[in-house]
Amino acid sequence: MAADPRNTASPEHEHAGHGLSSSQLAALYRKLRLIRRVEEETARIYPSDKIKSPVHLAIGQEASSAAVCDVLKPEDVASGTYRSHAVYLAKGGNVAAMMAEMYGKVTGCCRGKGGSMHIISPEANVLGSSAVVGTNIPIATGQGLMLKREGKGRVCAVFFGDGATEEGCFYESLNFAMLHRLPVLFVCENNGYAIHEPLSKRWSSEDICARVAAFGMPVVQIPDGDVFAMREAAAQAVERMRRGEGPTFIECKLYRWREHVGPAEDFDQGYRPRSEAEAWMANDQVARVGNMLPAAERAGIDAEVEAVIADAVDFAESSAFPPAEELYANVYA
């Protein structure tokens, strides 16, 4: 199990709000805490076999989704990968519908047919997630073209891992978005590994921003997982996009605490040492932001989050499986 964030935070509370009001700070913490606890609960339930789909958890990587979605408006769009519980939740996706989807129940956000890797929320403008590496990037870029033509100032944020930057469609999308000055925020969640292969064994240069900058696109790298730096970078990029100045690329260096797929830790698998994770765990952004809040307010948010999760689990467990006659409904091939 991952370390309890209460035990990994600095004993000294931070009081600086990094320019955020008290309500903004509380809202950011609620996003972070909700994502962390939903995924920890998912990991707890998973061995029972009640959850019917593989799960790719983002525990340790919550900061990017929470920070970027914190500066988006409800009408803006977000797109994620197979590891996108965090994006879905940060953008306002329904917790119960996501949990029911993982249970394979008819009340899930894809009526139980998509599972963890295919979650969507049209109501929250979550464009949908994809199990195939990089495939959400051109789709989100196309969404950016639609948003530009729509002319209402909406923007699209697309999230992907460092492995997706090795797909040809990534570079085609960068070029198209920059050529047409599309309102697309490319967010690379660089956790250093494509499944089990480190970036250093895949590229002669690990400088992803340099490759993207070759397209003339503004690039920002956040090297240490700092949620406030990510939020500020995203806020500035979104302002530029709303002014019609085109896309931005943000590389958020993060660290995945759990295995590539599944609920457990994998530091005994030989491809990365636990010592590599410990510095990131000590810099846990969930605990960091929580420690900036008054204890009573933090406890209230924690209790609210636990109630939402308990209701979501009850909803998933009490919902029905899809009827057999739905097997071919909404299937296109």
GROMACS .gro file of C-alpha atoms in nm:
model
  333
    1MET     CA    1   0.000   0.000   0.000
    2ALA     CA    2   0.113   0.355  -0.062
    3ALA     CA    3   0.218   0.563   0.230
    4ASP     CA    4  -0.051   0.755   0.411
    5PRO     CA    5  -0.018   1.111   0.281
    6ARG     CA    6  -0.068   1.236   0.638
    7ASN     CA    7   0.259   1.069   0.727
    8THR     CA    8   0.461   1.187   0.431
    9ALA     CA    9   0.400   1.559   0.453
   10SER     CA   10   0.639   1.804   0.603
   11PRO     CA   11   0.568   1.862   0.971
   12GLU     CA   12   0.571   2.234   0.904
   13HIS     CA   13   0.247   2.353   0.754
   14GLU     CA   14   0.277   2.576   0.452
   15HIS     CA   15   0.079   2.893   0.477
   16ALA     CA   16   0.150   3.050   0.142
   17GLY     CA   17  -0.149   3.010  -0.087
   18HIS     CA   18   0.050   3.070  -0.405
   19GLY     CA   19  -0.188   3.344  -0.506
   20LEU     CA   20  -0.500   3.135  -0.452
   21SER     CA   21  -0.788   3.246  -0.235
   22SER     CA   22  -0.893   3.027   0.056
   23SER     CA   23  -1.186   2.890  -0.143
   24GLN     CA   24  -0.964   2.818  -0.445
   25LEU     CA   25  -0.715   2.637  -0.223
   26ALA     CA   26  -0.992   2.429  -0.069
   27ALA     CA   27  -1.135   2.344  -0.411
   28LEU     CA   28  -0.793   2.232  -0.535
   29TYR     CA   29  -0.744   2.013  -0.229
   30ARG     CA   30  -1.087   1.859  -0.273
   31LYS     CA   31  -0.995   1.756  -0.629
   32LEU     CA   32  -0.664   1.609  -0.518
   33ARG     CA   33  -0.812   1.427  -0.221
   34LEU     CA   34  -1.106   1.290  -0.421
   35ILE     CA   35  -0.878   1.148  -0.689
   36ARG     CA   36  -0.641   0.993  -0.435
   37ARG     CA   37  -0.915   0.833  -0.226
   38VAL     CA   38  -1.121   0.705  -0.518
   39GLU     CA   39  -0.815   0.529  -0.652
   40GLU     CA   40  -0.713   0.393  -0.311
   41GLU     CA   41  -1.065   0.258  -0.270
   42THR     CA   42  -1.046   0.110  -0.619
   43ALA     CA   43  -0.723  -0.064  -0.519
   44ARG     CA   44  -0.887  -0.195  -0.201
   45ILE     CA   45  -1.188  -0.337  -0.384
   46TYR     CA   46  -1.001  -0.476  -0.685
   47PRO     CA   47  -0.887  -0.810  -0.536
   48SER     CA   48  -1.253  -0.897  -0.461
   49ASP     CA   49  -1.315  -0.929  -0.839
   50LYS     CA   50  -1.613  -0.696  -0.812
   51ILE     CA   51  -1.433  -0.456  -1.044
   52LYS     CA   52  -1.449  -0.620  -1.386
   53SER     CA   53  -1.194  -0.421  -1.585
   54PRO     CA   54  -0.818  -0.367  -1.562
   55VAL     CA   55  -0.728  -0.050  -1.373
   56HIS     CA   56  -0.439   0.187  -1.439
   57LEU     CA   57  -0.411   0.399  -1.128
   58ALA     CA   58  -0.274   0.753  -1.116
   59ILE     CA   59  -0.190   0.750  -0.744
   60GLY     CA   60   0.103   0.991  -0.712
   61GLN     CA   61   0.016   1.166  -1.037
   62GLU     CA   62  -0.293   1.357  -0.925
   63ALA     CA   63  -0.134   1.702  -0.947
   64SER     CA   64  -0.146   1.746  -1.325
   65SER     CA   65  -0.514   1.665  -1.368
   66ALA     CA   66  -0.620   1.864  -1.063
   67ALA     CA   67  -0.410   2.166  -1.158
   68VAL     CA   68  -0.509   2.186  -1.524
   69CYS     CA   69  -0.878   2.113  -1.474
   70ASP     CA   70  -0.884   2.367  -1.191
   71VAL     CA   71  -0.840   2.650  -1.443
   72LEU     CA   72  -1.079   2.511  -1.704
   73LYS     CA   73  -1.440   2.622  -1.722
   74PRO     CA   74  -1.721   2.366  -1.713
   75GLU     CA   75  -1.779   2.421  -2.086
   76ASP     CA   76  -1.413   2.349  -2.171
   77VAL     CA   77  -1.318   1.999  -2.281
   78ALA     CA   78  -1.072   1.741  -2.143
   79SER     CA   79  -0.945   1.420  -2.297
   80GLY     CA   80  -0.752   1.138  -2.132
   81THR     CA   81  -0.583   0.804  -2.173
   82TYR     CA   82  -0.636   0.462  -2.017
   83ARG     CA   83  -0.499   0.615  -1.693
   84SER     CA   84  -0.760   0.888  -1.668
   85HIS     CA   85  -0.969   0.843  -1.356
   86ALA     CA   86  -0.795   1.160  -1.239
   87VAL     CA   87  -0.889   1.363  -1.547
   88TYR     CA   88  -1.249   1.243  -1.532
   89LEU     CA   89  -1.282   1.330  -1.163
   90ALA     CA   90  -1.093   1.660  -1.180
   91LYS     CA   91  -1.315   1.779  -1.465
   92GLY     CA   92  -1.628   1.699  -1.266
   93GLY     CA   93  -1.724   1.353  -1.388
   94ASN     CA   94  -1.980   1.167  -1.180
   95VAL     CA   95  -1.805   0.944  -0.924
   96ALA     CA   96  -2.087   0.691  -0.900
   97ALA     CA   97  -2.107   0.651  -1.278
   98MET     CA   98  -1.733   0.587  -1.298
   99MET     CA   99  -1.739   0.332  -1.018
  100ALA     CA  100  -2.038   0.154  -1.174
  101GLU     CA  101  -1.852   0.148  -1.504
  102MET     CA  102  -1.560  -0.033  -1.345
  103TYR     CA  103  -1.805  -0.281  -1.192
  104GLY     CA  104  -1.946  -0.342  -1.542
  105LYS     CA  105  -2.291  -0.224  -1.438
  106VAL     CA  106  -2.556  -0.078  -1.666
  107THR     CA  107  -2.553   0.248  -1.467
  108GLY     CA  108  -2.190   0.309  -1.561
  109CYS     CA  109  -2.087   0.602  -1.776
  110CYS     CA  110  -2.053   0.362  -2.074
  111ARG     CA  111  -2.336   0.134  -1.956
  112GLY     CA  112  -2.078  -0.107  -1.821
  113LYS     CA  113  -1.921  -0.183  -2.158
  114GLY     CA  114  -1.611   0.037  -2.147
  115GLY     CA  115  -1.456  -0.024  -1.809
  116SER     CA  116  -1.185   0.182  -1.646
  117MET     CA  117  -1.003   0.261  -1.970
  118HIS     CA  118  -1.305   0.404  -2.153
  119ILE     CA  119  -1.473   0.659  -1.931
  120ILE     CA  120  -1.663   0.955  -2.063
  121SER     CA  121  -1.883   1.232  -1.932
  122PRO     CA  122  -2.058   1.448  -2.192
  123GLU     CA  123  -2.218   1.637  -1.902
  124ALA     CA  124  -1.876   1.740  -1.766
  125ASN     CA  125  -1.724   1.775  -2.115
  126VAL     CA  126  -1.488   1.483  -2.064
  127LEU     CA  127  -1.431   1.385  -2.425
  128GLY     CA  128  -1.355   1.027  -2.335
  129SER     CA  129  -1.050   0.813  -2.274
  130SER     CA  130  -0.878   0.560  -2.494
  131ALA     CA  131  -0.693   0.236  -2.423
  132VAL     CA  132  -0.466   0.272  -2.729
  133VAL     CA  133  -0.158   0.486  -2.663
  134GLY     CA  134  -0.173   0.831  -2.819
  135THR     CA  135  -0.503   0.788  -3.001
  136ASN     CA  136  -0.678   1.053  -2.796
  137ILE     CA  137  -0.431   1.319  -2.913
  138PRO     CA  138  -0.554   1.364  -3.274
  139ILE     CA  139  -0.914   1.333  -3.158
  140ALA     CA  140  -0.861   1.613  -2.907
  141THR     CA  141  -0.685   1.818  -3.174
  142GLY     CA  142  -0.989   1.776  -3.396
  143GLN     CA  143  -1.199   1.888  -3.104
  144GLY     CA  144  -0.978   2.196  -3.086
  145LEU     CA  145  -1.053   2.271  -3.451
  146MET     CA  146  -1.424   2.247  -3.376
  147LEU     CA  147  -1.389   2.475  -3.076
  148LYS     CA  148  -1.200   2.734  -3.281
  149ARG     CA  149  -1.466   2.733  -3.551
  150GLU     CA  150  -1.736   2.750  -3.285
  151GLY     CA  151  -1.583   3.079  -3.171
  152LYS     CA  152  -1.703   3.073  -2.812
  153GLY     CA  153  -1.359   3.082  -2.650
  154ARG     CA  154  -1.371   2.722  -2.528
  155VAL     CA  155  -1.049   2.522  -2.504
  156CYS     CA  156  -0.948   2.155  -2.497
  157ALA     CA  157  -0.687   1.998  -2.266
  158VAL     CA  158  -0.550   1.662  -2.375
  159PHE     CA  159  -0.354   1.443  -2.132
  160PHE     CA  160  -0.110   1.168  -2.230
  161GLY     CA  161   0.201   0.993  -2.103
  162ASP     CA  162   0.561   1.023  -2.217
  163GLY     CA  163   0.520   0.700  -2.416
  164ALA     CA  164   0.256   0.868  -2.632
  165THR     CA  165   0.513   1.123  -2.749
  166GLU     CA  166   0.669   0.835  -2.946
  167GLU     CA  167   0.360   0.797  -3.165
  168GLY     CA  168   0.352   0.961  -3.506
  169CYS     CA  169   0.007   1.103  -3.447
  170PHE     CA  170   0.151   1.311  -3.162
  171TYR     CA  171   0.377   1.505  -3.396
  172GLU     CA  172   0.111   1.532  -3.666
  173SER     CA  173  -0.126   1.676  -3.406
  174LEU     CA  174   0.133   1.925  -3.279
  175ASN     CA  175   0.195   2.049  -3.631
  176PHE     CA  176  -0.172   2.076  -3.718
  177ALA     CA  177  -0.260   2.251  -3.390
  178MET     CA  178   0.023   2.502  -3.428
  179LEU     CA  179  -0.040   2.560  -3.798
  180HIS     CA  180  -0.405   2.646  -3.730
  181ARG     CA  181  -0.350   2.807  -3.386
  182LEU     CA  182  -0.595   2.569  -3.223
  183PRO     CA  183  -0.699   2.608  -2.857
  184VAL     CA  184  -0.542   2.280  -2.746
  185LEU     CA  185  -0.338   2.240  -2.429
  186PHE     CA  186  -0.110   1.937  -2.468
  187VAL     CA  187  -0.034   1.798  -2.120
  188CYS     CA  188   0.238   1.532  -2.106
  189GLU     CA  189   0.228   1.342  -1.777
  190ASN     CA  190   0.588   1.224  -1.785
  191ASN     CA  191   0.632   0.954  -1.521
  192GLY     CA  192   0.954   0.835  -1.683
  193TYR     CA  193   0.833   0.493  -1.794
  194ALA     CA  194   0.646   0.349  -2.089
  195ILE     CA  195   0.505   0.050  -1.902
  196HIS     CA  196   0.840  -0.079  -1.766
  197GLU     CA  197   1.086   0.087  -2.005
  198PRO     CA  198   1.254   0.405  -1.879
  199LEU     CA  199   1.277   0.711  -2.100
  200SER     CA  200   1.658   0.689  -2.094
  201LYS     CA  201   1.644   0.358  -2.282
  202ARG     CA  202   1.398   0.487  -2.542
  203TRP     CA  203   1.545   0.820  -2.649
  204SER     CA  204   1.897   0.946  -2.708
  205SER     CA  205   1.775   1.276  -2.560
  206GLU     CA  206   1.518   1.294  -2.284
  207ASP     CA  207   1.432   1.655  -2.367
  208ILE     CA  208   1.070   1.621  -2.480
  209CYS     CA  209   1.013   1.999  -2.466
  210ALA     CA  210   1.294   2.056  -2.717
  211ARG     CA  211   1.127   1.825  -2.967
  212VAL     CA  212   0.795   2.004  -2.926
  213ALA     CA  213   0.953   2.350  -2.944
  214ALA     CA  214   1.071   2.264  -3.295
  215PHE     CA  215   0.711   2.321  -3.404
  216GLY     CA  216   0.726   2.677  -3.275
  217MET     CA  217   0.490   2.591  -2.992
  218PRO     CA  218   0.530   2.745  -2.644
  219VAL     CA  219   0.657   2.481  -2.402
  220VAL     CA  220   0.671   2.466  -2.023
  221GLN     CA  221   0.836   2.198  -1.811
  222ILE     CA  222   0.737   2.141  -1.448
  223PRO     CA  223   1.022   1.921  -1.322
  224ASP     CA  224   0.916   1.844  -0.966
  225GLY     CA  225   0.543   1.769  -0.962
  226ASP     CA  226   0.460   2.109  -0.812
  227VAL     CA  227   0.084   2.142  -0.838
  228PHE     CA  228   0.092   2.521  -0.810
  229ALA     CA  229   0.348   2.557  -1.087
  230MET     CA  230   0.133   2.334  -1.307
  231ARG     CA  231  -0.177   2.537  -1.226
  232GLU     CA  232  -0.005   2.865  -1.308
  233ALA     CA  233   0.137   2.730  -1.635
  234ALA     CA  234  -0.204   2.597  -1.734
  235ALA     CA  235  -0.376   2.924  -1.642
  236GLN     CA  236  -0.141   3.126  -1.860
  237ALA     CA  237  -0.177   2.880  -2.148
  238VAL     CA  238  -0.556   2.884  -2.126
  239GLU     CA  239  -0.556   3.266  -2.131
  240ARG     CA  240  -0.344   3.262  -2.447
  241MET     CA  241  -0.571   3.006  -2.611
  242ARG     CA  242  -0.883   3.207  -2.529
  243ARG     CA  243  -0.716   3.505  -2.700
  244GLY     CA  244  -0.669   3.292  -3.011
  245GLU     CA  245  -0.292   3.259  -2.976
  246GLY     CA  246  -0.284   2.883  -3.025
  247PRO     CA  247  -0.168   2.575  -2.838
  248THR     CA  248   0.080   2.521  -2.555
  249PHE     CA  249   0.270   2.211  -2.444
  250ILE     CA  250   0.322   2.145  -2.072
  251GLU     CA  251   0.547   1.861  -1.959
  252CYS     CA  252   0.460   1.762  -1.602
  253LYS     CA  253   0.718   1.534  -1.449
  254LEU     CA  254   0.539   1.301  -1.207
  255TYR     CA  255   0.579   0.957  -1.053
  256ARG     CA  256   0.346   0.659  -1.058
  257TRP     CA  257   0.337   0.496  -0.715
  258ARG     CA  258   0.158   0.177  -0.819
  259GLU     CA  259   0.222  -0.077  -1.093
  260HIS     CA  260   0.154   0.003  -1.458
  261VAL     CA  261  -0.174  -0.188  -1.450
  262GLY     CA  262  -0.330  -0.316  -1.131
  263PRO     CA  263  -0.370  -0.208  -0.771
  264ALA     CA  264  -0.038  -0.312  -0.617
  265GLU     CA  265   0.313  -0.174  -0.583
  266ASP     CA  266   0.573  -0.325  -0.817
  267PHE     CA  267   0.909  -0.226  -0.675
  268ASP     CA  268   1.004  -0.595  -0.662
  269GLN     CA  269   0.975  -0.631  -1.039
  270GLY     CA  270   1.328  -0.510  -1.102
  271TYR     CA  271   1.269  -0.222  -1.340
  272ARG     CA  272   1.266   0.056  -1.080
  273PRO     CA  273   1.375   0.074  -0.715
  274ARG     CA  274   1.155   0.186  -0.429
  275SER     CA  275   1.419   0.445  -0.339
  276GLU     CA  276   1.335   0.622  -0.664
  277ALA     CA  277   0.976   0.666  -0.547
  278GLU     CA  278   1.049   0.778  -0.195
  279ALA     CA  279   1.148   1.133  -0.284
  280TRP     CA  280   0.824   1.173  -0.478
  281MET     CA  281   0.621   1.029  -0.192
  282ALA     CA  282   0.785   1.275   0.046
  283ASN     CA  283   0.679   1.552  -0.194
  284ASP     CA  284   0.318   1.434  -0.203
  285GLN     CA  285   0.108   1.720  -0.336
  286VAL     CA  286  -0.216   1.591  -0.184
  287ALA     CA  287  -0.072   1.618   0.166
  288ARG     CA  288   0.107   1.942   0.082
  289VAL     CA  289  -0.208   2.125  -0.023
  290GLY     CA  290  -0.411   1.968   0.257
  291ASN     CA  291  -0.162   2.096   0.513
  292MET     CA  292  -0.219   2.452   0.389
  293LEU     CA  293  -0.580   2.436   0.508
  294PRO     CA  294  -0.708   2.478   0.862
  295ALA     CA  295  -0.739   2.134   1.021
  296ALA     CA  296  -1.115   2.159   1.066
  297GLU     CA  297  -1.172   2.260   0.706
  298ARG     CA  298  -0.948   1.980   0.581
  299ALA     CA  299  -1.131   1.729   0.796
  300GLY     CA  300  -1.464   1.850   0.660
  301ILE     CA  301  -1.347   1.804   0.301
  302ASP     CA  302  -1.208   1.461   0.383
  303ALA     CA  303  -1.540   1.355   0.535
  304GLU     CA  304  -1.730   1.488   0.234
  305VAL     CA  305  -1.504   1.294  -0.001
  306GLU     CA  306  -1.548   0.973   0.198
  307ALA     CA  307  -1.926   1.011   0.184
  308VAL     CA  308  -1.919   1.060  -0.194
  309ILE     CA  309  -1.704   0.750  -0.239
  310ALA     CA  310  -1.920   0.537  -0.008
  311ASP     CA  311  -2.231   0.639  -0.201
  312ALA     CA  312  -2.055   0.560  -0.529
  313VAL     CA  313  -1.956   0.212  -0.413
  314ASP     CA  314  -2.307   0.143  -0.286
  315PHE     CA  315  -2.448   0.263  -0.618
  316ALA     CA  316  -2.214   0.038  -0.816
  317GLU     CA  317  -2.277  -0.268  -0.602
  318SER     CA  318  -2.656  -0.229  -0.605
  319SER     CA  319  -2.682  -0.160  -0.979
  320ALA     CA  320  -2.766  -0.432  -1.231
  321PHE     CA  321  -2.546  -0.574  -1.503
  322PRO     CA  322  -2.650  -0.484  -1.859
  323PRO     CA  323  -2.915  -0.718  -1.999
  324ALA     CA  324  -2.798  -0.970  -2.258
  325GLU     CA  325  -2.999  -0.801  -2.533
  326GLU     CA  326  -2.770  -0.496  -2.500
  327LEU     CA  327  -2.467  -0.694  -2.615
  328TYR     CA  328  -2.462  -0.538  -2.963
  329ALA     CA  329  -2.626  -0.207  -2.881
  330ASN     CA  330  -2.405   0.100  -2.940
  331VAL     CA  331  -2.134  -0.118  -3.094
  332TYR     CA  332  -1.991   0.009  -3.420
  333ALA     CA  333  -1.729  -0.172  -3.625
   0.00000   0.00000   0.00000
